């Protein structure tokens, strides 16, 4: 079902900020929030990308979209985003911490600056936005919802993307910590852990050149397909809506079974042919 799942108006009256909302998955989630009646603010470093996306979105959905440039590594820039969104839409109901930086590399080849850059965008950027938006909601006694986009290697770890794995693990810990601590302020914190969903940003950095052919990412997924952006948007729409009011501190995996395939000791037996199973059965029955 590659179509919108929630009923019309499910996010009516809500204002949602999506970091990294000008491209990729952030854009797809933002579009669905608009379809469901939300006001939307999108933020990232490149204003020209944000403006283009915002104008296409406004045309398509006949809705209000506010593009605001911001480097989430700088706390003061985030405070300005919050001020601008409130000035335009009145109040903020939810934040999707989606912006990220990532690339593949043997860890020993990374400079300390390269390691820092990913940690700074993913971990510090998310904690910055969370702190600024959370303090604002608490001071104004307003409810709120955080949705943090992590990955499945946030709990398994992964070679060749160690900075990203460290940072996403930190974001997951932040999600669970605040789900408890800030529940008393009526602020919910949840996360989504997507498997591979094709986007230009991820593909050119994680599967460049012949890498995709070498590791064949589809083979790693039991369902043998990548995710469709609408499938992720459906989950995000639900988690930002009041239908999920009792879901708090959860991380929902949407990866076609990818990570658990890698984890199960005997899942490699998928390679055993039917003929070979017949032979094994015969050997067993002879005993
Ligand atoms: C090794 C690298 C590198 C690479 C950059 N660096 N790319 N090192 N391999 N491929 C090093 C640089 O040499 C430099 O260190 C330092 O990192 C900073 O690089 P800059 O280019 O100056 O940084 P900046 O312009 O701020 O760009 C940040 C970035 C870039 C993270 C490097 O890729 C970016 O803007 N990314 C944003 C979008 C993104 O990454 N999207 C993908 C998310 S996908 P030195 O020491 O030389 O100065 C994702 C999916 C996960 O997370 C799961 C998928 C299944
Ligand atoms: P993407 O299109 O490259 O999105 C990343 C976004 O982050 C960009 O819009 C980028 O915009 C923004 N960004 C980067 N650094 C920033 C900074 N310092 N301040 C503000 N914004 C910044 O990649 P994507 O695939 O859609 O990824 C979106 C999210 O999904 C990420 O959290 C990623 O880890 C997660 N994810 C993706 C996949 C997948 O298969 N695609 C799988 C698992 C998890 P600017 O360059 O304009 O700043």
Coordinates of C-alpha atoms and ligand atoms in Angstrom, one line a residue:
X1 CA 0.0 0.0 0.0
X2 CA 2.1 2.9 -1.3
X3 CA -0.5 5.5 -0.4
X4 CA -1.4 7.7 2.5
X5 CA -2.8 5.8 5.4
X6 CA -4.2 8.3 7.8
X7 CA -7.5 10.1 7.4
X8 CA -7.8 13.6 6.0
X9 CA -7.1 16.3 8.5
X10 CA -5.2 14.0 10.9
X11 CA -2.6 16.8 11.5
X12 CA -4.9 19.7 11.1
X13 CA -4.0 22.6 13.4
X14 CA -0.5 21.2 14.0
X15 CA 2.8 23.0 13.1
X16 CA 5.7 20.7 12.5
X17 CA 9.4 21.5 12.0
X18 CA 11.4 19.0 9.9
X19 CA 15.2 19.4 10.0
X20 CA 16.8 18.4 6.7
X21 CA 13.3 18.9 5.3
X22 CA 14.4 20.2 1.9
X23 CA 15.6 16.8 0.5
X24 CA 15.2 13.0 0.7
X25 CA 13.1 11.5 3.5
X26 CA 12.6 14.8 5.3
X27 CA 10.9 16.2 2.2
X28 CA 8.7 13.1 1.8
X29 CA 7.6 13.2 5.5
X30 CA 7.0 16.9 5.2
X31 CA 4.8 16.4 2.1
X32 CA 2.7 13.9 3.9
X33 CA 2.3 16.2 6.9
X34 CA 1.0 18.9 4.5
X35 CA -1.4 16.4 2.9
X36 CA -2.7 15.7 6.4
X37 CA -3.4 19.4 7.1
X38 CA -0.3 20.5 9.1
X39 CA 1.6 23.7 8.8
X40 CA 5.2 22.9 7.9
X41 CA 8.6 24.5 8.5
X42 CA 11.7 23.0 6.8
X43 CA 15.2 23.8 7.8
X44 CA 18.8 22.9 6.7
X45 CA 21.9 24.8 5.7
X46 CA 21.1 25.4 2.0
X47 CA 18.5 28.1 1.7
X48 CA 18.2 27.8 -2.1
X49 CA 17.3 24.1 -1.7
X50 CA 14.8 24.9 1.0
X51 CA 13.1 27.7 -1.0
X52 CA 12.8 25.5 -4.1
X53 CA 11.3 22.6 -2.1
X54 CA 8.9 25.0 -0.2
X55 CA 7.6 26.6 -3.3
X56 CA 7.0 23.2 -5.0
X57 CA 5.2 22.0 -1.8
X58 CA 3.1 25.1 -1.5
X59 CA 2.0 24.7 -5.1
X60 CA 1.2 21.0 -4.8
X61 CA -0.7 21.2 -1.5
X62 CA -2.0 24.7 -1.5
X63 CA -0.6 25.1 2.0
X64 CA 1.9 27.2 4.0
X65 CA 5.5 26.1 4.2
X66 CA 8.2 28.1 5.9
X67 CA 11.8 27.6 4.8
X68 CA 14.4 28.7 7.3
X69 CA 18.1 28.3 6.9
X70 CA 19.9 26.9 10.0
X71 CA 23.0 24.9 10.8
X72 CA 21.7 22.7 13.6
X73 CA 25.2 22.6 15.1
X74 CA 24.7 26.2 16.2
X75 CA 22.2 26.5 19.1
X76 CA 21.5 30.2 18.5
X77 CA 20.4 29.6 14.9
X78 CA 17.9 27.0 16.2
X79 CA 16.4 29.5 18.6
X80 CA 15.9 31.9 15.7
X81 CA 14.2 29.1 13.7
X82 CA 11.8 28.6 16.6
X83 CA 11.1 32.3 16.9
X84 CA 10.4 32.6 13.1
X85 CA 8.1 29.5 13.1
X86 CA 6.1 30.9 16.1
X87 CA 5.9 34.3 14.5
X88 CA 4.4 32.7 11.3
X89 CA 2.3 29.9 12.7
X90 CA 1.7 30.8 16.4
X91 CA 3.0 27.7 18.1
X92 CA 4.9 24.5 17.4
X93 CA 3.5 21.0 17.9
X94 CA 6.2 18.7 16.8
X95 CA 9.9 18.5 15.7
X96 CA 11.3 15.8 13.4
X97 CA 15.0 15.5 14.0
X98 CA 15.9 14.1 10.6
X99 CA 19.0 16.1 9.4
X100 CA 22.2 14.0 9.3
X101 CA 25.6 13.7 7.9
X102 CA 27.2 10.4 6.9
X103 CA 29.8 8.8 4.6
X104 CA 31.5 5.4 4.4
X105 CA 35.2 5.0 5.3
X106 CA 37.5 2.7 7.2
X107 CA 37.7 4.3 10.6
X108 CA 41.5 4.4 10.7
X109 CA 41.4 6.6 7.5
X110 CA 39.2 9.3 9.1
X111 CA 40.7 12.5 10.4
X112 CA 39.6 13.6 13.8
X113 CA 37.7 16.4 12.0
X114 CA 35.9 14.0 9.8
X115 CA 34.8 12.0 12.9
X116 CA 33.7 15.2 14.6
X117 CA 31.7 16.5 11.7
X118 CA 29.3 13.5 11.7
X119 CA 29.0 13.5 15.5
X120 CA 28.3 17.2 15.5
X121 CA 25.6 17.1 12.9
X122 CA 23.8 14.0 14.1
X123 CA 24.2 14.0 17.9
X124 CA 24.9 17.6 18.8
X125 CA 22.4 18.9 16.1
X126 CA 19.7 16.7 17.5
X127 CA 20.4 17.5 21.1
X128 CA 20.6 21.2 20.2
X129 CA 17.2 21.2 18.5
X130 CA 15.7 19.0 21.3
X131 CA 16.9 21.3 24.0
X132 CA 15.8 24.5 22.3
X133 CA 12.3 23.2 21.4
X134 CA 11.8 21.4 24.7
X135 CA 12.7 24.4 26.8
X136 CA 10.3 26.5 24.7
X137 CA 7.4 24.0 25.2
X138 CA 8.1 23.7 28.9
X139 CA 8.3 27.4 29.5
X140 CA 5.0 27.9 27.6
X141 CA 3.3 24.9 29.1
X142 CA 2.6 23.5 25.6
X143 CA 2.6 19.8 24.7
X144 CA 4.9 18.6 22.0
X145 CA 6.2 15.5 20.1
X146 CA 9.7 14.7 19.0
X147 CA 10.4 12.2 16.2
X148 CA 14.0 11.3 15.8
X149 CA 15.2 9.5 12.7
X150 CA 17.9 7.0 13.6
X151 CA 19.1 3.8 11.9
X152 CA 19.1 0.1 12.8
X153 CA 22.8 0.2 13.5
X154 CA 22.1 2.6 16.4
X155 CA 21.9 -0.6 18.6
X156 CA 24.1 -3.0 16.6
X157 CA 26.8 -0.6 15.7
X158 CA 28.4 -0.8 12.2
X159 CA 31.8 -0.8 10.7
X160 CA 32.7 1.8 8.1
X161 CA 30.2 4.3 9.5
X162 CA 31.4 4.3 13.1
X163 CA 30.8 8.1 13.7
X164 CA 27.3 7.8 12.5
X165 CA 26.7 4.6 14.6
X166 CA 28.0 6.4 17.7
X167 CA 25.9 9.5 17.0
X168 CA 22.7 7.6 16.2
X169 CA 23.1 5.5 19.4
X170 CA 23.3 8.7 21.3
X171 CA 20.1 10.0 19.7
X172 CA 18.4 6.8 20.6
X173 CA 19.5 7.2 24.2
X174 CA 18.2 10.8 24.2
X175 CA 14.9 9.6 22.8
X176 CA 14.4 7.1 25.6
X177 CA 15.7 9.4 28.3
X178 CA 13.4 12.3 27.5
X179 CA 10.4 10.0 26.9
X180 CA 10.4 9.5 30.6
X181 CA 11.8 12.7 31.9
X182 CA 9.6 15.1 29.9
X183 CA 6.4 13.0 29.9
X184 CA 5.3 15.1 32.8
X185 CA 5.3 18.1 30.5
X186 CA 3.2 16.2 28.0
X187 CA 6.2 16.0 25.6
X188 CA 6.5 12.6 23.8
X189 CA 9.8 11.3 22.2
X190 CA 9.8 8.5 19.7
X191 CA 12.2 7.3 17.0
X192 CA 12.0 5.6 13.6
X193 CA 14.9 3.3 12.5
X194 CA 14.6 3.0 8.7
X195 CA 16.5 0.4 6.6
X196 CA 17.5 1.5 3.1
X197 CA 15.2 4.0 1.5
X198 CA 16.7 5.3 -1.8
X199 CA 17.6 9.0 -1.5
X200 CA 20.2 10.9 -3.5
X201 CA 21.9 12.1 -0.3
X202 CA 22.3 8.7 1.2
X203 CA 23.0 6.7 -2.0
X204 CA 25.8 9.0 -3.3
X205 CA 27.6 8.8 0.1
X206 CA 27.0 5.3 1.2
X207 CA 26.9 3.3 -2.1
X208 CA 29.2 5.4 -4.4
X209 CA 30.6 4.0 -7.6
X210 CA 30.7 0.2 -7.7
X211 CA 30.1 -0.2 -3.9
X212 CA 26.4 -1.1 -4.5
X213 CA 27.4 -3.8 -7.0
X214 CA 30.0 -5.2 -4.5
X215 CA 27.7 -5.5 -1.5
X216 CA 24.3 -5.8 -3.3
X217 CA 22.2 -4.1 -0.6
X218 CA 19.0 -5.8 -1.7
X219 CA 20.4 -9.3 -0.8
X220 CA 20.5 -8.1 2.8
X221 CA 16.8 -7.5 2.9
X222 CA 14.5 -10.6 3.4
X223 CA 11.6 -8.8 1.5
X224 CA 14.1 -8.2 -1.4
X225 CA 13.1 -4.6 -2.0
X226 CA 13.9 -1.1 -0.7
X227 CA 11.5 0.9 1.4
X228 CA 9.0 3.3 -0.3
X229 CA 9.1 6.8 1.0
X230 CA 5.3 6.8 1.6
X231 CA 5.7 3.8 3.9
X232 CA 8.0 5.8 6.1
X233 CA 5.8 8.9 5.8
X234 CA 2.8 6.9 7.0
X235 CA 4.6 5.9 10.1
X236 CA 5.9 9.4 10.7
X237 CA 2.4 10.9 10.2
X238 CA 1.0 8.5 12.8
X239 CA 3.8 9.3 15.3
X240 CA 3.3 13.0 14.9
X241 CA -0.5 12.7 15.2
X242 CA -2.7 12.4 18.3
X243 CA -3.5 8.8 17.3
X244 CA -0.2 7.9 18.8
X245 CA -0.8 9.9 22.0
X246 CA 0.1 6.8 24.1
X247 CA 3.2 5.8 22.2
X248 CA 6.2 7.2 24.0
X249 CA 9.9 6.1 24.1
X250 CA 9.5 3.7 21.2
X251 CA 11.8 3.1 18.3
X252 CA 10.0 1.6 15.4
X253 CA 12.1 -0.3 12.8
X254 CA 11.0 -0.2 9.2
X255 CA 13.5 -2.2 7.2
X256 CA 11.9 -5.2 5.6
X257 CA 13.6 -7.4 8.2
X258 CA 17.1 -6.3 7.2
X259 CA 18.8 -6.1 10.6
X260 CA 17.3 -9.2 12.1
X261 CA 18.5 -11.2 9.0
X262 CA 22.0 -10.2 9.8
X263 CA 21.6 -11.1 13.4
X264 CA 20.0 -14.6 13.2
X265 CA 22.7 -17.3 13.6
X266 CA 21.3 -19.6 10.9
X267 CA 19.6 -17.2 8.6
X268 CA 22.4 -17.9 6.1
X269 CA 20.8 -21.3 5.5
X270 CA 18.6 -19.4 3.0
X271 CA 21.4 -20.4 0.6
X272 CA 20.6 -24.1 1.0
X273 CA 18.6 -25.3 -2.0
X274 CA 15.5 -27.4 -1.8
X275 CA 17.5 -30.4 -3.3
X276 CA 20.0 -30.1 -0.6
X277 CA 17.3 -30.1 2.1
X278 CA 15.9 -33.3 0.5
X279 CA 19.3 -34.9 0.7
X280 CA 19.7 -33.8 4.3
X281 CA 16.3 -35.3 5.1
X282 CA 17.3 -38.6 3.5
X283 CA 20.5 -38.7 5.5
X284 CA 18.5 -38.1 8.7
X285 CA 15.9 -40.8 8.0
X286 CA 18.7 -43.4 7.3
X287 CA 20.0 -43.1 10.9
Ligands
LIG1 C1 36.4 10.5 4.6 C2 35.5 12.6 4.6 C3 34.6 12.2 3.6 C4 34.6 10.9 3.1 C5 34.2 14.3 4.1 N1 35.3 13.9 4.9 N2 33.8 13.3 3.4 N3 36.4 11.7 5.1 N4 35.5 10.0 3.7 N5 33.7 10.4 2.2 C6 36.0 14.7 5.8 C7 36.7 15.9 5.1 O1 38.0 15.5 4.6 C8 36.9 16.8 6.3 O2 38.0 16.5 7.1 C9 35.7 16.6 7.2 O3 35.2 15.3 6.8 C10 34.6 17.6 6.9 O4 34.3 17.6 5.5 P1 33.6 18.9 4.8 O5 33.3 18.5 3.4 O6 34.4 20.1 5.0 O7 32.2 19.0 5.6 P2 30.8 19.6 5.3 O8 30.9 20.5 4.0 O9 30.3 20.3 6.5 O10 29.9 18.4 4.9 C11 29.5 17.5 5.8 C12 29.5 16.0 5.3 C13 28.7 16.0 4.0 C14 28.9 15.1 6.4 C15 30.9 15.6 5.0 O11 28.7 14.6 3.5 C16 27.3 16.5 4.1 O12 27.0 17.7 3.9 N6 26.3 15.6 4.4 C17 24.9 15.9 4.6 C18 23.9 14.9 4.0 C19 24.2 13.5 4.3 O13 25.3 13.1 4.7 N7 23.2 12.6 4.0 C20 23.3 11.2 4.1 C21 22.6 10.8 5.3 S1 22.3 9.1 5.1 P3 39.5 17.2 7.0 O14 40.3 16.6 8.1 O15 40.0 16.8 5.7 O16 39.2 18.6 7.2 C22 22.3 8.2 6.5 C23 21.7 6.8 6.3 C24 22.2 5.8 7.2 O17 22.6 8.7 7.5 C25 21.7 4.4 6.9 C26 21.5 3.9 5.5 C27 21.0 2.6 5.3
LIG2 P1 19.6 13.6 2.9 O1 18.6 13.9 1.8 O2 21.0 13.8 2.6 O3 19.1 14.4 4.1 C1 20.0 14.9 5.1 C2 19.6 16.3 5.3 O4 20.3 16.9 6.4 C3 19.8 17.3 4.1 O5 18.6 17.9 3.8 C4 20.9 18.3 4.7 O6 20.6 19.6 4.1 C5 20.6 18.2 6.2 N1 21.7 18.7 7.0 C6 23.0 18.1 7.0 N2 23.8 18.8 7.8 C7 23.0 19.7 8.4 C8 23.3 20.7 9.4 N3 24.5 20.9 9.9 N4 22.3 21.6 9.7 C9 21.1 21.4 9.2 N5 20.7 20.5 8.3 C10 21.7 19.7 7.9 O7 19.5 12.0 3.3 P2 18.2 11.1 3.7 O8 18.5 9.8 3.2 O9 16.9 11.7 3.4 O10 18.4 11.0 5.3 C11 17.4 11.6 6.2 C12 17.5 10.9 7.5 O11 17.2 9.5 7.4 C13 18.9 10.9 8.2 O12 18.7 11.1 9.6 C14 19.5 9.6 7.9 O13 20.4 9.2 8.8 C15 18.2 8.7 8.0 N6 18.3 7.4 7.4 C16 18.2 7.4 6.0 C17 18.2 6.1 5.4 C18 18.2 5.9 3.9 O14 18.2 4.8 3.5 N7 18.0 7.0 3.2 C19 18.3 5.0 6.2 C20 18.4 5.1 7.6 C21 18.3 6.3 8.2 P3 21.8 20.7 3.9 O15 22.9 20.1 3.2 O16 21.0 21.8 3.1 O17 22.2 21.2 5.3

